[in-house]
Every structure is written in structure tokens, then in C-alpha cells.
Amino acid sequence: MRRMLNLIQNENMKIFRMSTYIMLGLLISIVITYGFISKNSMQRASTSTNIDWKTQLTQQNTLMQKALKQVQNQGIGAEQSSAAFKKIIKINNYRIEHNLPPEQGKTVWGFVMDLSSAISLVSLFSIIIAAGIVAREFDSGTIKFLLIKPLKRWKVLLSKYLAVLLFALDALIILFIASFLVGGIFYGLSGVSEPYLGFSNGNVTEINMLWHVFTIYAYACVNLLMMVTLAFMISSVFRNTSLAVGISLFLMFTGNVLVNLLSQYSWVKYILFSNLNLKVYTDGTPAVKGMTMTFSLLVLAAYFILFNVISWLVFIKRDVAT
Amino acid sequence: MQIKPIAQFKNVKKKIGKKMIIDDISFDVNAGEIFGFLGPNGAGKTTAIRMLFGLVSITEGEILINGFSIKNDYEKAIASVGGIVENPEMYRYLTGYKNLVHSARMYGNITKARIDEVVALVGLDQRIKDKVKTYSLGMCQRLGLAQALLHKPTLIVLDEPTNGLDPAGIHEFRVHLRMLAEKENIAIMVSSHQLSEMELMCDRIGIIQNGKLIDIQTVNDFLAKDKAVRVTFTVDDVTKAKVSFNKMFKEQETIDKEDKISITIDSNQIPDIISAFECEGIRISGIDKQSKTLEEKFFDLTGGSGIA
């Protein structure tokens, strides 16, 4: 156990080098830049319209009601879109009743939620690190230096995998803290205790905002974990940094396109990328009709085990002859 | 002194596809000796060393270190081995010191004092806080050695250790290894394709060719075993000398050109030849004796093939 901590410490020492600090710096500067942009555009919006949010929401609701009627006459897809409209109308009414202004882009939590899309950037960085962490040792020949020590290979591999996950966790914490701080500076902390309005079974529910943000992060982490594990496997199999980074990023960017292209086939639901976005099961539509949360979790678990077994077998069994 | 085997190769074989890379190799490396592993490029030296370190799997046979099997008891076996495989590859973007810390953490029980001790031992104190990418090859080699010594191993394995060192560096390295073997009673295994170097550095030499271990001898035996030397006489009448040789050593081949004639004989026969020449009135103006070097011995054994 102590030895494992030592190994992870070693991996951290190798991960946290100049290029990694640049990646993390980029992440923070994106948060700050977004802070300026959103503040700026909000100010412009409020000066031009100059109406309070309650009036805005009421206006929005009247428009929604009209749209709802139109949609209901259409037939195809009516069920889904009318449900979405009804949900927004109900939440808006709840806000007006309970005096809860919309958080989007106007409170610290709104800012944090907006920036949760930057988790994909954390994924990108983590994938780059995962794709390099095994392959780079082979590229530089240091794998020999690493594997002639009195530690079984699986321990070395595990330490690398854990180090990548720790890096991803670090980056997520940095993103969260940075967006909370920047949001707090730009929008103040007055709205910090306001709840998030969820919607379940036709009723509006108040949810603790920190918990809500946490679930957004958690959903994104499923995607991150799977892609990092995939990149780690590619790294272990190909033993070449540029190839591993290239393939991993290619898959990251083309995964959803692939699912769209193949959406006519029913087996597309077994593809990894069709199951990565678990959030669709709470508010959205899955890639293939009839897919459920349980189904996706099972598929993901199967891929997770497969990727790890492959990287494990290849790393442990194959000769180091470079 | 009692001979204590530290590393034992027992009928080790490595097969890749249908090709035998290592074909039934057996030998011991004993405490306090420097064992040279000699062979042309591609003969299987590095593969054998990689097998010892567990980098390459063993198809058949066994490698034991202090009695522990590399195959079945890897962590215990390798715990007392230090070494460099091929080049001393380090993390170039880290300092020399951090590289040593990296190793120390993997062994688990190495103090800061011990790190400083090995740094001083290999003479890197001045540059240890610099990044490895600023090091010369010789300094990398020293850092590699420091890393190999960190955990006080009983066996040190060095693959082509003098590659890229200048003559002064090689000399220093040799002195260093000798000290480790004699003072600390460490077993040292060194591979090289440089014969002259092995002659100076090693106690025993194993010659490997095409994956087979073709000979193991002490360096002294190796050179002394056959006392045959090639002697070249510079004479005034080569034809007469040749007739004289034919009388003395039937069936011995002579090589003659212009005023020189050469023959391979036992060195204690030289006086006989001189007196015989004198009797026949052949004037000798020069004698040149060439004892076989390790190099020639090596080519004799391997049949002169350079790269297998």
C-alpha cells in the first residue's frame, strides 16, 4: 500500500511538468475569459431591455402557451415537445410565485453551471495525459528503468491509471473552484443559497444547488472516466505516444458523429459512444429509442472491464524489447 | 575464496516465432567477480540480460538470483539486482536527483543519506540538481550507475556500459567496477562487443554467438591456453629459409613475401629456429612476435563472422 502511494507520487512527479501546467492554466484562463464575456453581454442585455425578470418570464410563458397549441396540432413528436414546453411554463410560474429569479448567467451558480461544459476540456486534457502515460515510457526507453525495479508490472500499471484519474479529479476541482470564485467575483454570492428547480413527475421540486452542480459534474465524469480508460488502453497497446494521443482524440471527436451516421441500425446502441451521455435519461432522448439507464450502465460496465483487461494483459504479458 | 553464485542461468531458452534467440544457455555469475558477456551485435546478449530483468519472458529454463526465480518470485529475485539495460535512459525533463528519488521510491526503504552517498560515489555532486537533458552521455552513464547502486544490490548488470564514454571515462569506470567487485563483493555482469575492453575489465568471459554460449573461460586462461604465436623473420634469403622451415616443421604452413617469412609455432621454438638459420647461413635482420589477442581468439571461436 505504501509502495503504491510511492508509485503514484512518482507518476504525479512526471505528470506535473510544464506542459501540464500550461493545460491547467488554459483551463483557468477560459473560466476568467468567460466571466468577462458573460458579464459584459448581460450588462448590455439588461440596459437594452430594462425589464425585470418577472415580466420577462410572464412574456416567455405567453409565447410558450401559443407554441404549445401549435405543437399539439402537429402530431409527430408532439408529445415530447409539448412536455418540454409544459415543464418550462411550470418552472417559470414557480419562480414567479416563490420569487426565485432564474440563475442562468446571473448568479454564481448559473455561472458554475454554464462552465460545466468546460468539463469536456478537462476530458480532453485527461485523455492526452492518459494516452501518454504508458506510451511515453516506451518512447523514451524509460520503461526499462521502470520495470527492472522489484515491483510487479500490474502495480506499475495500476499506479499509472490511478495517477491519471487523480489528475482528472484535480482538474475538475480546479475548474469548480475557479468558476465558483470567478462567478462569485462577477455576480456576488447573494444567490448562493437559492435552490435549483428540478422537475419530476409533473411537479416542480427544489433541489440544493451544490447537489445539482455535483450531479452535472458526476454525469460528465462518466464520459470522462470511459474516455480516459479507452485512451489508457490505447496507450498500453500501441506503446507510441503520438499514435495513442491521435487515436484517442480522434475517437473523442468523432464518437458522436459515428453514432449519428449509424443511427439507422439497431446495434448502434451497443456502441460505447451511444451510452456515454447518461443525462439524456433525465432530460432528453436517448440515441436509440427504448434504451434505458440500466441498459447504458451495463454496456458501460462491460466496456470498462474490457478496456482494463486489455491494457492489463498487454502490459503484463508482452515482452519489452524496444 | 569460496565461490558463491549470485546469478544462475539454467538451460535458458527464448524462442520468438520459430527463431531461437537464446539457445540453451547456462552459466553462473559469482560474488566478487566481473563476468563479461561477449558477442557480436545481435548475438543475444541484450535479450539474455532482458530475460534476467524480467523484461522479456523466458521460454524455457530458469534464471535464479540468490536462489529466487525470476519467473516465479520476481519481486524477491530482482530486489537485489541493479543495472542498466542498453542505454541509461532517464527522465530527461527531471533533475538527476529527482530521477534517483523516483528509483528510491520504487525500492521503498532508501534514505536521503543513501542517495547523497551514491551521488558522491559516482562523482555527480556538482550537477545532480540539473536536469538530465543537460547531461553528457558520460554523466548519464554515471547517473545510471548511481541508480543501479542505490539499493545496495548483490548483482549489478550493465549492458554495453562503456558505450559513448571517452577513454578516460572508460578507465575510471573500470576502476570503479573493480572496486565494487573487490571491496563490496558484488557480482558484476557486463556485456560488450568490445573485446579489448573486456580483456582489461573482466575476470571471466562468456562468448555468445547466434544465441548459443560457445565458451566460458577466465581471461587469463583465455589468453594463455595456446602458446602458439606467429613469428615473422626478416631474412636475406626467403627461399632458403622456407626450405629450412620445411625440414624442421613438416606440414606447417608458412607465409612469405619479399624478405619476410612468417610461421605459427610455439614460442619456445624460436631459439631453435635462430640456430638452424645460423647453420644454414641465413642472415636474420629482424624477428617479430605476435601473440594472439582476445580479438583473434574471438574470431577463431566465432569463425570470424562479425554480425550474425
XYZ file of C-alpha atoms in Angstrom:
630
model
C 0.000 0.000 0.000
C 2.784 2.406 0.943
C 4.653 1.305 -2.134
C 1.556 2.028 -4.239
C 1.419 5.557 -2.816
C 5.097 5.949 -3.672
C 4.401 4.848 -7.232
C 1.521 7.290 -7.593
C 3.756 10.017 -6.209
C 6.292 9.154 -8.916
C 3.656 9.344 -11.619
C 2.480 12.698 -10.311
C 6.027 13.971 -10.429
C 6.122 13.025 -14.117
C 2.623 14.314 -14.938
C 3.074 17.720 -13.342
C 5.537 19.237 -15.718
C 5.472 22.347 -17.850
C 3.010 21.129 -20.491
C 0.529 20.053 -17.825
C 0.741 23.377 -16.025
C 0.022 25.061 -19.344
C -3.096 22.918 -19.794
C -4.344 23.781 -16.312
C -3.502 27.441 -16.856
C -5.558 27.327 -20.050
C -8.488 25.924 -18.111
C -8.373 28.723 -15.549
C -7.968 31.423 -18.184
C -11.030 30.086 -20.030
C -13.041 30.433 -16.834
C -11.845 34.023 -16.359
C -12.423 34.950 -20.012
C -15.907 33.513 -19.919
C -16.523 35.556 -16.774
C -15.749 38.796 -18.593
C -17.739 37.852 -21.684
C -20.874 36.798 -19.819
C -20.817 39.816 -17.518
C -20.381 42.102 -20.482
C -23.205 40.598 -22.555
C -25.524 40.547 -19.541
C -24.969 44.201 -18.863
C -25.743 45.014 -22.487
C -28.882 42.889 -22.378
C -30.172 44.492 -19.174
C -29.572 48.043 -20.389
C -31.296 47.434 -23.715
C -34.444 45.717 -22.421
C -34.587 47.094 -18.922
C -37.482 44.940 -17.739
C -37.423 42.894 -14.575
C -37.241 39.111 -14.736
C -40.814 38.516 -13.610
C -42.207 40.398 -16.588
C -39.759 38.560 -18.854
C -40.872 35.174 -17.573
C -44.539 36.090 -17.954
C -43.874 37.139 -21.546
C -41.996 33.917 -22.152
C -44.888 31.918 -20.771
C -47.461 33.534 -23.074
C -45.225 32.742 -26.061
C -44.830 29.176 -24.815
C -48.576 28.723 -24.443
C -49.051 29.735 -28.088
C -46.288 27.431 -29.265
C -47.752 24.626 -27.188
C -51.078 24.863 -29.003
C -49.356 24.817 -32.386
C -47.258 21.812 -31.459
C -50.219 19.860 -30.130
C -51.923 20.193 -33.527
C -48.896 18.867 -35.374
C -48.947 15.253 -34.258
C -45.461 13.888 -34.918
C -43.148 14.453 -31.945
C -45.877 16.466 -30.269
C -45.727 14.504 -27.087
C -42.105 15.241 -26.448
C -42.002 18.917 -27.317
C -45.225 19.715 -25.550
C -43.852 18.045 -22.431
C -40.770 20.226 -22.669
C -42.873 23.367 -23.062
C -45.092 22.421 -20.148
C -42.048 21.885 -17.981
C -40.630 25.336 -18.715
C -44.012 27.003 -18.136
C -44.438 25.282 -14.795
C -40.951 26.188 -13.639
C -41.421 29.807 -14.708
C -44.661 30.015 -12.765
C -42.954 28.530 -9.733
C -40.221 31.152 -9.959
C -42.743 33.992 -10.121
C -44.749 32.570 -7.211
C -41.778 31.945 -4.925
C -39.743 34.958 -6.001
C -36.808 32.917 -7.317
C -35.023 34.698 -10.213
C -33.582 32.412 -12.956
C -29.987 31.564 -12.198
C -28.685 31.159 -15.757
C -25.789 33.541 -16.278
C -26.888 35.847 -13.489
C -25.793 34.231 -10.272
C -22.670 32.475 -9.135
C -24.376 29.081 -9.562
C -25.595 29.950 -13.020
C -22.020 30.758 -13.918
C -20.743 27.489 -12.460
C -23.399 25.567 -14.405
C -22.552 27.384 -17.650
C -18.922 26.470 -17.206
C -19.668 22.829 -16.510
C -19.421 22.462 -20.282
C -15.686 23.088 -19.802
C -15.567 19.599 -18.290
C -15.131 18.418 -21.878
C -11.867 20.360 -21.810
C -10.874 18.511 -18.647
C -11.712 15.303 -20.533
C -9.520 16.400 -23.408
C -6.553 17.107 -21.143
C -7.044 13.897 -19.170
C -7.216 11.895 -22.394
C -3.954 13.455 -23.561
C -2.308 12.522 -20.265
C -3.799 9.013 -20.257
C -2.719 8.376 -23.834
C 0.822 9.404 -22.992
C 1.355 7.912 -19.590
C 2.289 4.394 -20.688
C 3.362 5.085 -24.255
C 5.764 7.868 -23.307
C 7.767 5.454 -21.151
C 8.191 3.239 -24.197
C 9.044 6.159 -26.473
C 11.789 7.402 -24.201
C 13.052 3.950 -23.233
C 12.444 4.702 -19.562
C 10.076 1.729 -19.403
C 13.173 -0.397 -18.791
C 14.213 1.863 -15.946
C 10.706 1.433 -14.543
C 10.278 -2.309 -14.963
C 13.583 -3.526 -13.545
C 12.503 -2.497 -10.071
C 11.167 -5.012 -7.554
C 7.517 -4.327 -8.297
C 5.220 -6.485 -10.351
C 4.060 -4.913 -13.571
C 0.411 -4.717 -12.589
C 1.352 -2.474 -9.685
C 3.162 -0.097 -12.008
C 0.192 -0.062 -14.397
C -2.335 0.468 -11.626
C -0.343 3.386 -10.252
C -0.391 4.990 -13.682
C -4.125 4.519 -14.064
C -4.812 5.950 -10.621
C -2.478 8.866 -11.303
C -4.459 9.751 -14.447
C -7.739 9.617 -12.525
C -6.220 11.784 -9.803
C -5.147 14.282 -12.424
C -8.703 14.381 -13.819
C -10.055 14.877 -10.306
C -7.562 17.686 -9.679
C -8.570 19.382 -12.902
C -12.278 19.065 -12.063
C -11.722 20.562 -8.619
C -9.692 23.373 -10.163
C -12.478 24.022 -12.684
C -15.120 24.033 -9.968
C -13.210 26.292 -7.591
C -12.110 28.643 -10.368
C -15.632 29.011 -11.758
C -17.095 29.457 -8.280
C -14.534 32.134 -7.421
C -14.796 33.970 -10.733
C -18.608 33.688 -10.621
C -18.581 34.976 -7.063
C -16.430 37.934 -8.026
C -18.574 38.893 -11.025
C -22.043 38.136 -9.674
C -21.620 38.210 -5.900
C -22.504 35.452 -3.513
C -26.057 36.640 -2.800
C -27.714 33.882 -4.823
C -25.628 31.139 -3.262
C -28.377 29.611 -1.141
C -31.070 29.651 -3.820
C -32.306 26.228 -4.875
C -32.283 24.686 -8.303
C -35.738 23.948 -9.670
C -35.974 20.392 -10.832
C -38.947 18.752 -12.466
C -40.093 15.279 -11.739
C -43.453 13.539 -12.338
C -45.078 16.768 -13.425
C -44.112 18.683 -10.290
C -41.525 21.365 -9.660
C -39.082 20.418 -6.914
C -36.449 22.472 -5.134
C -33.002 20.908 -5.198
C -29.922 22.059 -3.315
C -27.782 23.911 -5.846
C -24.461 22.398 -4.767
C -26.015 18.963 -5.158
C -27.351 19.857 -8.578
C -23.950 21.072 -9.783
C -22.461 17.938 -8.315
C -24.800 15.758 -10.401
C -23.898 17.706 -13.551
C -20.231 17.000 -12.823
C -20.975 13.388 -11.989
C -22.729 12.766 -15.310
C -19.837 14.362 -17.158
C -17.418 12.202 -15.159
C -18.962 9.029 -16.546
C -17.993 10.209 -20.001
C -14.564 11.287 -18.751
C -13.857 8.019 -16.971
C -14.762 5.928 -20.015
C -12.753 8.020 -22.461
C -9.744 8.113 -20.142
C -9.892 4.329 -19.733
C -10.101 3.937 -23.505
C -7.121 6.257 -24.025
C -5.179 4.395 -21.336
C -5.825 1.106 -23.112
C -4.732 2.544 -26.457
C -1.581 3.846 -24.763
C -0.777 0.441 -23.332
C -1.468 -1.405 -26.581
C 0.286 0.870 -29.085
C 3.236 1.968 -26.941
C 3.599 5.086 -29.059
C 2.633 8.486 -27.692
C 1.633 10.304 -30.862
C -0.361 7.347 -32.148
C -2.129 6.892 -28.819
C -2.952 10.583 -28.413
C -4.051 10.809 -32.050
C -6.363 7.809 -31.955
C -7.841 8.773 -28.587
C -8.638 12.331 -29.638
C -9.978 11.137 -32.986
C -12.390 8.829 -31.175
C -13.330 11.564 -28.730
C -14.285 13.962 -31.512
C -15.851 11.520 -33.961
C -17.670 9.278 -31.497
C -20.965 11.167 -31.646
C -20.768 11.632 -35.419
C -20.301 7.899 -35.719
C -23.412 7.269 -33.644
C -25.421 9.662 -35.818
C -24.211 8.061 -39.032
C -25.099 4.603 -37.826
C -28.320 5.552 -36.066
C -30.399 3.609 -38.610
C -29.023 0.318 -37.338
C -30.356 -1.094 -34.111
C -26.953 -2.371 -32.950
C -25.727 1.201 -32.640
C -26.977 1.103 -29.071
C -24.144 -1.258 -28.170
C -21.515 1.250 -29.287
C -19.670 2.949 -26.438
C -20.460 6.453 -27.648
C -24.228 5.888 -27.689
C -24.133 5.264 -23.968
C -21.765 7.941 -22.755
C -24.338 10.644 -22.115
C -26.393 9.320 -19.212
C -28.013 12.724 -18.700
C -30.400 12.007 -21.592
C -32.283 9.643 -19.325
C -33.238 12.530 -17.019
C -33.930 15.243 -19.573
C -33.643 14.280 -23.216
C -33.897 11.440 -25.656
C -31.502 8.506 -25.914
C -29.675 7.723 -29.152
C -31.899 4.746 -29.864
C -35.483 4.538 -28.696
C -36.009 2.043 -25.916
C -32.557 2.458 -24.362
C -32.704 2.777 -20.586
C -30.338 3.960 -17.879
C -29.806 0.389 -16.714
C -29.000 -0.739 -20.254
C -26.418 2.022 -20.699
C -24.844 1.359 -17.303
C -24.474 -2.331 -18.189
C -22.939 -1.534 -21.572
C -20.536 0.949 -19.970
C -19.561 -1.535 -17.271
C -18.831 -4.132 -19.955
C -16.635 -1.699 -21.896
C -14.914 -0.577 -18.701
C -13.959 -4.134 -17.832
C -12.936 -4.901 -21.414
C -10.648 -1.855 -21.696
C -8.981 -2.547 -18.382
C -8.472 -6.239 -19.071
C -6.894 -5.453 -22.434
C -4.475 -2.844 -21.073
C -3.657 -5.107 -18.160
C -2.991 -8.203 -20.308
C -0.956 -6.372 -22.907
C 1.157 -4.538 -20.358
C 1.865 -7.596 -18.262
C 2.320 -10.253 -20.885
C 4.128 -8.554 -23.697
C 7.919 -8.506 -23.841
C 9.698 -5.199 -23.536
C 12.024 -5.409 -26.495
C 12.331 -1.849 -27.723
C 37.882 -17.762 -1.640
C 34.624 -19.614 -1.628
C 32.702 -19.331 -4.861
C 29.163 -18.158 -4.340
C 26.932 -17.962 -7.392
C 24.676 -14.905 -7.370
C 23.044 -15.166 -10.785
C 22.417 -18.550 -12.343
C 21.248 -19.144 -15.885
C 19.945 -22.684 -16.172
C 19.279 -24.017 -19.684
C 17.650 -20.759 -20.646
C 15.888 -20.616 -23.974
C 13.999 -17.883 -25.772
C 12.001 -18.599 -28.858
C 10.273 -15.895 -30.861
C 8.127 -17.439 -33.546
C 10.270 -20.221 -34.922
C 13.540 -18.499 -34.257
C 15.698 -19.487 -31.291
C 17.016 -16.186 -29.982
C 18.651 -17.748 -26.931
C 19.516 -21.400 -27.282
C 20.106 -23.329 -24.078
C 22.410 -21.006 -22.164
C 23.775 -21.986 -18.742
C 26.283 -20.106 -16.621
C 26.801 -18.572 -13.185
C 27.989 -15.159 -12.149
C 29.751 -15.342 -8.790
C 30.102 -12.894 -5.941
C 33.117 -10.630 -6.295
C 33.770 -11.318 -9.956
C 33.268 -9.324 -13.097
C 31.745 -11.555 -15.718
C 31.988 -10.433 -19.301
C 29.301 -11.318 -21.754
C 30.874 -11.060 -25.142
C 29.414 -11.394 -28.577
C 28.796 -9.629 -31.838
C 25.796 -7.351 -32.229
C 22.620 -9.369 -32.481
C 24.089 -12.457 -30.819
C 21.567 -12.341 -27.992
C 23.442 -10.514 -25.234
C 20.786 -7.904 -24.675
C 17.975 -10.454 -24.888
C 19.665 -12.580 -22.218
C 20.044 -9.526 -19.992
C 16.438 -8.520 -20.577
C 15.400 -12.016 -19.545
C 17.380 -11.654 -16.342
C 15.487 -8.440 -15.580
C 12.147 -9.986 -16.459
C 11.614 -7.572 -19.343
C 11.449 -10.468 -21.775
C 9.762 -13.729 -20.830
C 11.724 -16.974 -20.550
C 10.510 -19.628 -22.987
C 12.247 -22.482 -21.234
C 14.725 -22.918 -18.383
C 15.239 -20.733 -15.379
C 17.165 -17.739 -14.150
C 17.857 -17.623 -10.419
C 19.164 -14.688 -8.458
C 20.301 -15.514 -4.930
C 18.204 -18.625 -5.352
C 14.973 -16.812 -6.256
C 13.442 -17.491 -9.633
C 12.809 -14.531 -11.916
C 9.810 -16.348 -13.339
C 8.056 -17.287 -10.123
C 9.454 -14.993 -7.475
C 10.126 -11.837 -9.438
C 9.982 -9.221 -6.693
C 12.313 -11.121 -4.351
C 14.708 -12.087 -7.125
C 15.027 -8.625 -8.636
C 15.263 -6.826 -5.278
C 18.999 -7.453 -5.117
C 19.765 -6.602 -8.737
C 20.717 -3.222 -10.059
C 21.594 -2.329 -13.562
C 21.344 -0.549 -16.835
C 19.678 -2.135 -19.844
C 21.074 -0.819 -23.102
C 21.346 2.922 -22.540
C 20.958 4.636 -19.196
C 17.550 6.053 -20.055
C 16.345 8.567 -17.522
C 13.565 11.096 -17.367
C 15.305 13.883 -19.212
C 12.923 16.584 -18.052
C 13.608 15.798 -14.397
C 16.772 16.594 -12.484
C 19.296 13.881 -11.811
C 18.307 13.983 -8.176
C 14.608 13.550 -8.926
C 15.455 10.555 -11.087
C 17.180 8.984 -8.107
C 14.245 9.860 -5.848
C 11.992 8.178 -8.404
C 14.054 4.984 -8.124
C 14.335 5.242 -4.361
C 10.565 5.398 -4.007
C 10.244 2.207 -6.011
C 12.620 0.355 -3.713
C 10.830 1.762 -0.717
C 13.423 1.863 2.013
C 16.150 4.176 0.795
C 17.145 7.142 2.891
C 18.108 10.574 1.657
C 21.569 9.961 3.080
C 21.957 6.902 0.848
C 21.010 8.936 -2.233
C 23.640 11.535 -1.344
C 26.133 8.748 -0.764
C 25.757 7.223 -4.241
C 25.763 10.660 -5.839
C 29.124 11.327 -4.199
C 30.331 7.844 -5.141
C 29.811 8.415 -8.858
C 31.047 11.998 -8.588
C 27.916 13.799 -9.692
C 27.544 16.106 -6.659
C 28.084 19.255 -8.679
C 25.420 18.579 -11.302
C 22.832 16.440 -9.544
C 20.326 19.315 -9.279
C 20.485 19.948 -13.025
C 18.047 18.468 -15.485
C 19.210 15.267 -17.127
C 18.772 16.770 -20.606
C 21.781 18.981 -19.872
C 23.982 15.953 -19.078
C 26.657 14.495 -21.313
C 26.499 10.813 -22.165
C 29.186 10.097 -19.602
C 27.190 11.838 -16.908
C 24.061 9.891 -17.876
C 26.139 6.741 -17.559
C 27.203 7.772 -14.052
C 23.654 8.591 -13.083
C 22.664 5.172 -14.391
C 25.304 3.582 -12.225
C 24.186 5.616 -9.190
C 20.649 4.422 -9.786
C 21.871 0.836 -10.060
C 23.767 1.051 -6.762
C 21.055 2.788 -4.756
C 19.636 -0.287 -3.047
C 22.999 -1.982 -2.379
C 22.440 -4.833 -4.833
C 24.436 -8.058 -4.756
C 24.357 -8.247 -8.546
C 24.927 -5.440 -10.995
C 24.159 -5.995 -14.653
C 25.392 -3.494 -17.180
C 24.582 -3.726 -20.856
C 27.277 -2.115 -23.013
C 28.298 0.192 -20.156
C 31.149 1.961 -21.889
C 29.192 2.958 -24.975
C 29.764 6.629 -25.540
C 32.424 7.069 -22.866
C 35.786 8.617 -23.712
C 38.986 6.678 -22.877
C 39.430 8.476 -19.561
C 35.821 7.750 -18.687
C 36.230 4.093 -19.585
C 39.300 3.820 -17.406
C 37.535 5.456 -14.474
C 34.536 3.204 -14.947
C 36.732 0.121 -14.955
C 38.459 1.133 -11.739
C 35.087 1.751 -10.212
C 33.683 -1.640 -11.139
C 36.802 -3.380 -9.899
C 36.447 -1.626 -6.560
C 32.803 -2.655 -6.255
C 33.620 -6.266 -7.031
C 36.578 -6.481 -4.687
C 35.542 -4.321 -1.779
C 31.811 -4.935 -1.700
C 31.963 -8.469 -3.065
C 29.302 -7.619 -5.631
C 28.802 -9.845 -8.646
C 29.019 -7.815 -11.815
C 27.873 -8.877 -15.256
C 28.916 -6.718 -18.157
C 28.039 -7.163 -21.787
C 30.054 -5.762 -24.607
C 31.117 -6.287 -28.161
C 34.380 -4.515 -27.449
C 36.938 -7.200 -26.899
C 39.937 -5.205 -25.814
C 37.856 -3.618 -23.128
C 36.622 -6.934 -21.794
C 40.200 -8.134 -21.630
C 41.038 -5.319 -19.245
C 37.837 -5.315 -17.229
C 36.685 -8.884 -16.671
C 37.693 -11.916 -14.671
C 35.753 -14.409 -16.743
C 34.316 -14.172 -20.186
C 31.406 -15.990 -21.776
C 31.210 -15.827 -25.533
C 27.801 -15.865 -27.127
C 27.066 -16.254 -30.787
C 23.775 -16.834 -32.576
C 22.112 -17.324 -29.210
C 24.476 -20.073 -28.125
C 27.062 -19.801 -25.378
C 30.107 -21.180 -27.130
C 32.792 -20.791 -24.497
C 33.398 -19.631 -20.919
C 36.909 -19.082 -19.595
C 38.858 -16.849 -17.305
C 40.547 -14.057 -19.188
C 43.989 -15.375 -18.246
C 43.272 -18.915 -19.449
C 41.771 -17.472 -22.484
C 44.943 -15.735 -23.471
C 47.387 -18.342 -22.167
C 45.717 -21.520 -23.327
C 47.536 -21.848 -26.533
C 51.007 -20.506 -26.523
C 51.121 -20.557 -30.277
C 52.455 -17.337 -31.661
C 53.030 -16.092 -35.107
C 56.628 -15.171 -35.691
C 57.828 -13.182 -38.653
C 61.508 -13.355 -39.583
C 63.135 -10.814 -41.817
C 65.883 -12.686 -43.685
C 68.179 -12.188 -46.644
C 67.087 -15.384 -48.446
C 63.424 -16.281 -48.107
C 63.616 -19.442 -50.282
C 66.396 -20.923 -48.189
C 64.516 -20.095 -45.022
C 61.442 -21.789 -46.387
C 63.329 -24.988 -47.123
C 64.757 -24.880 -43.628
C 61.275 -24.475 -42.119
C 60.003 -27.411 -44.157
C 62.741 -29.544 -42.711
C 62.045 -28.509 -39.133
C 58.228 -28.386 -39.091
C 56.690 -30.626 -41.682
C 53.186 -29.709 -42.704
C 53.441 -26.252 -41.076
C 52.223 -23.524 -43.322
C 54.469 -20.586 -43.925
C 53.681 -17.238 -45.368
C 56.384 -15.470 -47.242
C 56.681 -12.203 -49.052
C 59.771 -10.334 -50.258
C 62.227 -10.548 -47.365
C 59.775 -11.743 -44.707
C 58.631 -15.220 -43.754
C 56.048 -15.992 -41.079
C 55.185 -19.182 -39.278
C 52.913 -20.090 -36.380
C 54.792 -22.027 -33.726
C 55.222 -22.466 -30.006
C 57.240 -19.511 -28.727
C 59.892 -21.699 -27.063
C 60.897 -22.962 -30.511
C 62.205 -19.582 -31.597
C 65.813 -20.178 -30.366
C 65.915 -23.458 -32.324
C 64.969 -21.659 -35.482
C 67.594 -18.999 -34.938
C 70.366 -21.555 -34.513
C 69.116 -23.569 -37.524
C 69.158 -20.431 -39.683
C 72.666 -19.669 -38.470
C 73.876 -23.149 -39.516
C 72.453 -22.693 -42.977
C 73.946 -19.237 -43.299
C 70.671 -17.378 -43.401
C 71.098 -13.905 -42.004
C 68.321 -12.680 -39.757
C 67.799 -8.955 -39.590
C 64.567 -8.940 -37.583
C 62.169 -11.079 -35.552
C 58.619 -10.031 -34.818
C 56.462 -11.997 -32.399
C 52.683 -11.595 -32.332
C 50.768 -13.284 -29.560
C 47.095 -13.726 -30.272
C 44.894 -11.109 -28.737
C 41.494 -11.800 -27.326
C 40.201 -10.411 -30.543
C 41.858 -13.026 -32.663
C 40.808 -15.703 -30.210
C 37.308 -14.427 -30.508
C 37.364 -14.603 -34.256
C 38.847 -18.080 -34.084
C 35.966 -19.174 -31.884
C 33.209 -17.453 -33.762
C 34.589 -18.309 -37.142
C 35.200 -14.693 -37.937
C 31.616 -13.757 -38.557
C 31.020 -10.217 -37.459
C 27.324 -9.658 -37.348
C 25.216 -12.725 -37.024
